C-alpha positions as CSV (number, residue, x, y, z in Angstrom):
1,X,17.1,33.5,-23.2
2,X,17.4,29.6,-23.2
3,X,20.0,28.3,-24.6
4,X,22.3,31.7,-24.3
5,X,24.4,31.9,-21.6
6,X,24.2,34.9,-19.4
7,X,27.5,36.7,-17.4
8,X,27.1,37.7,-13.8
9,X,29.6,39.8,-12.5
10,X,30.0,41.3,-9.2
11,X,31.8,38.2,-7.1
12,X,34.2,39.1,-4.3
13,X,35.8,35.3,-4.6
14,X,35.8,32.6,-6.7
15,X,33.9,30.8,-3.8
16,X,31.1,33.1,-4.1
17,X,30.8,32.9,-8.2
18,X,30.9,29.2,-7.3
19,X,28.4,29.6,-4.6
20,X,25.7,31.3,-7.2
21,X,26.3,28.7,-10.4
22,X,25.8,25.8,-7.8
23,X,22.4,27.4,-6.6
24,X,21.5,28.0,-10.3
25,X,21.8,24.6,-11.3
26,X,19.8,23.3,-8.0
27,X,17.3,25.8,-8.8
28,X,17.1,23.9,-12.8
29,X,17.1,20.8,-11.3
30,X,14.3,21.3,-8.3
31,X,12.3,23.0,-11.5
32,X,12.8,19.8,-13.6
33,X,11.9,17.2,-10.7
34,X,8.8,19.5,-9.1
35,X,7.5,18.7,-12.9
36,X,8.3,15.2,-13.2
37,X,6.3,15.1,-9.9
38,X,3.2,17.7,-11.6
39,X,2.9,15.4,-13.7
40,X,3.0,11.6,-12.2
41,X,0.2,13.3,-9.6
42,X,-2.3,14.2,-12.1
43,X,-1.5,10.9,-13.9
44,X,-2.1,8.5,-10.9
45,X,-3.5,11.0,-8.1
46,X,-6.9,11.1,-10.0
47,X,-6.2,7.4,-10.9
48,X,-9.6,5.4,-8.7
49,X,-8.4,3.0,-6.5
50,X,-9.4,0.3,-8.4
51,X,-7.3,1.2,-11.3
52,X,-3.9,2.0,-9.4
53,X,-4.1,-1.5,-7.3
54,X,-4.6,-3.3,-11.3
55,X,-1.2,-1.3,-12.1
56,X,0.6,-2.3,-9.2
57,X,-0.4,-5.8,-9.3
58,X,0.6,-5.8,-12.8
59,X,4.0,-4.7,-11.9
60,X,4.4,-7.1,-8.7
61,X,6.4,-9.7,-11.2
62,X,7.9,-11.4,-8.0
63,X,5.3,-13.3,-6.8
64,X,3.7,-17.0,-7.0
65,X,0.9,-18.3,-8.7
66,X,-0.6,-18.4,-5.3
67,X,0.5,-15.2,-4.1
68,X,-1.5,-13.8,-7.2
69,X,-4.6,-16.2,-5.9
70,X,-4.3,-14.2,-2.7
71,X,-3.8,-11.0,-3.5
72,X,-6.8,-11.2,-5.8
73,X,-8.9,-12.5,-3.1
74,X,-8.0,-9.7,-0.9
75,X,-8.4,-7.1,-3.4
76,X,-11.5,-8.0,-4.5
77,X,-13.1,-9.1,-1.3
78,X,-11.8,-6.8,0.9
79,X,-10.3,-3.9,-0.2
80,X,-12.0,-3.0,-3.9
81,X,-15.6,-3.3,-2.4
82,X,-14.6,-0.6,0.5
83,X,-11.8,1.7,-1.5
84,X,-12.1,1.2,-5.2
85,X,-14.0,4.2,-6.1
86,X,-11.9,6.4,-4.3
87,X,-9.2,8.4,-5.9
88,X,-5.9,8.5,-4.8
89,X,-5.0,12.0,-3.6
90,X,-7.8,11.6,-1.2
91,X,-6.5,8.5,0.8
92,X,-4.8,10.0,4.4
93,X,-4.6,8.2,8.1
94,X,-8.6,8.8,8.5
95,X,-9.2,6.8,5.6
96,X,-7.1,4.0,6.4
97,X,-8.0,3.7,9.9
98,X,-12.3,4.0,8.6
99,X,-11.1,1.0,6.5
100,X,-10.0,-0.6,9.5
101,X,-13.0,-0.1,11.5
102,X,-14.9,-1.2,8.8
103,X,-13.8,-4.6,8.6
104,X,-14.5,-4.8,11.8
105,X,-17.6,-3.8,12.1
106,X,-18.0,-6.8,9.5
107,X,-16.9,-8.9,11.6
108,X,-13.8,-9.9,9.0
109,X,-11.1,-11.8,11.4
110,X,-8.1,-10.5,12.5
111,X,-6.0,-12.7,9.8
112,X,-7.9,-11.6,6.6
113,X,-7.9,-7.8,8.4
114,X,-4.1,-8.0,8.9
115,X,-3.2,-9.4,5.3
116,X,-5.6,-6.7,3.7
117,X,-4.3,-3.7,5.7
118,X,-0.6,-5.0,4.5
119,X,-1.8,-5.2,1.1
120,X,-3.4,-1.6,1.2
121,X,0.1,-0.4,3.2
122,X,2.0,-1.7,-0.1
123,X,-0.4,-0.2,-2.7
124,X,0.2,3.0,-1.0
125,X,3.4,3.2,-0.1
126,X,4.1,2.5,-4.0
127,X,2.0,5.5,-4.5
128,X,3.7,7.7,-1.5
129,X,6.4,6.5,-3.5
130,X,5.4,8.8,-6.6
131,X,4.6,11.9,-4.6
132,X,0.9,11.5,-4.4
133,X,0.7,12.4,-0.8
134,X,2.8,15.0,1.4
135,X,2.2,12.5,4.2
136,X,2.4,9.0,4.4
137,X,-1.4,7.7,4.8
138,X,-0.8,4.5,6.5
139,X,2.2,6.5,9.1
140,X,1.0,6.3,12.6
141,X,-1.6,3.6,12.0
142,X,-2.1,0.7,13.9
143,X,-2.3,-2.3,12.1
144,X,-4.4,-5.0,13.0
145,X,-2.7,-7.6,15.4
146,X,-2.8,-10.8,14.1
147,X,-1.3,-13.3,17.0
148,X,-1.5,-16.7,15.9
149,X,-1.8,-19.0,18.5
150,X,0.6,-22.2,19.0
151,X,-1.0,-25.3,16.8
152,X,-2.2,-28.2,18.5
153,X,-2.7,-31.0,16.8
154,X,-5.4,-33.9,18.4
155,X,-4.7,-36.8,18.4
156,X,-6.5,-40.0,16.9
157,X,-8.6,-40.3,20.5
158,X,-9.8,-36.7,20.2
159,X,-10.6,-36.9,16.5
160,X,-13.2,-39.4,17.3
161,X,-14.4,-37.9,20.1
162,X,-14.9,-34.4,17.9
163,X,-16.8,-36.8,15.3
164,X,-18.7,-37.8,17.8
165,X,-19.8,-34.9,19.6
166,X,-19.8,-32.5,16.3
167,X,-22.4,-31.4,14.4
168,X,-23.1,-32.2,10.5
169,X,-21.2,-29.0,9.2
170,X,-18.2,-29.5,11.4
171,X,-18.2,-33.3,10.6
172,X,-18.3,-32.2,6.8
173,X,-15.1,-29.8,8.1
174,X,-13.1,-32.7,9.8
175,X,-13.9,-35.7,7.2
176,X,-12.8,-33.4,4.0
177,X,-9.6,-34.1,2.1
């Protein structure tokens, strides 16, 4: 019958006839959208890691030529060697937290653990986004804690006592540009 339009009778009030055409038209439009969402899952949900994170990086327009130097470096040190095989629809909070343990077990630092677990929180919240989970994988994790502690610069005494008292790697460290 599409396209015809079809006469219910039976109302008591206007209300009521109002009531019903409103439902029918949430009911088209739920139908519509639960398709729209059928289809962006088996799009992106079977989409590898690896592939989503080059789509969203692609889209990421915003940032800096360093940003992009960064973001590569975490992708493809950090997150593509641990996640890039796995497809979408399979990431949840176990996952994320495993990834977390992971790095450190590896003994990655809390900084680099910190900006790769933001990175990862972006690349799926883009896809949480879409409808590709029901709940939010990275909800009720814990990030790492990065607390930076307050800079001290030394001064030209204790920069020669560090050459001093340093070994050759450290020197090279100290004496670079």
């Amino acid at each position: 019958m599409a396209g015809k339009q079809v006469k219910e009778s039976g109302f008591a009030t206007q209300d009521k006839a109002i009531a019903r055409l409103t439902e029918i038209y949430n009911a088209k439009r739920a139908a519509l959208r639960g398709q729209a969402k059928a289809e962006r899952i088996a799009r992106y949900g079977a989409m590898r890691f690896e592939e989503y994170a080059k789509e969203w990086k692609a889209g990421q327009r915003d940032l800096g030529p360093a940003s992009v130097v960064h973001l590569e470096s975490l992708l493809s040190i950090h997150l593509l060697p641990l996640l890039g095989s796995r497809r979408m629809t399979t990431f949840d909070h176990k996952v994320v937290e495993g990834f977390i343990q992971t790095m450190e077990r590896n003994g990655v630092g809390l900084a680099a653990q910190a900006n790769a677990f933001d990175k990862l929180k972006a690349i799926l919240l883009d896809a949480n986004r879409l409808g590709l989970f029901d709940d939010n994988p990275v909800a009720g994790v814990k990030p790492p804690q990065y607390d930076p502690k307050r800079v001290v610069i030394p001064s030209l005494e204790q920069l020669r006592q560090i050459r001093t008292a340093g070994d050759d790697s450290f020197l090279l460290v100290l004496c670079s540009p």
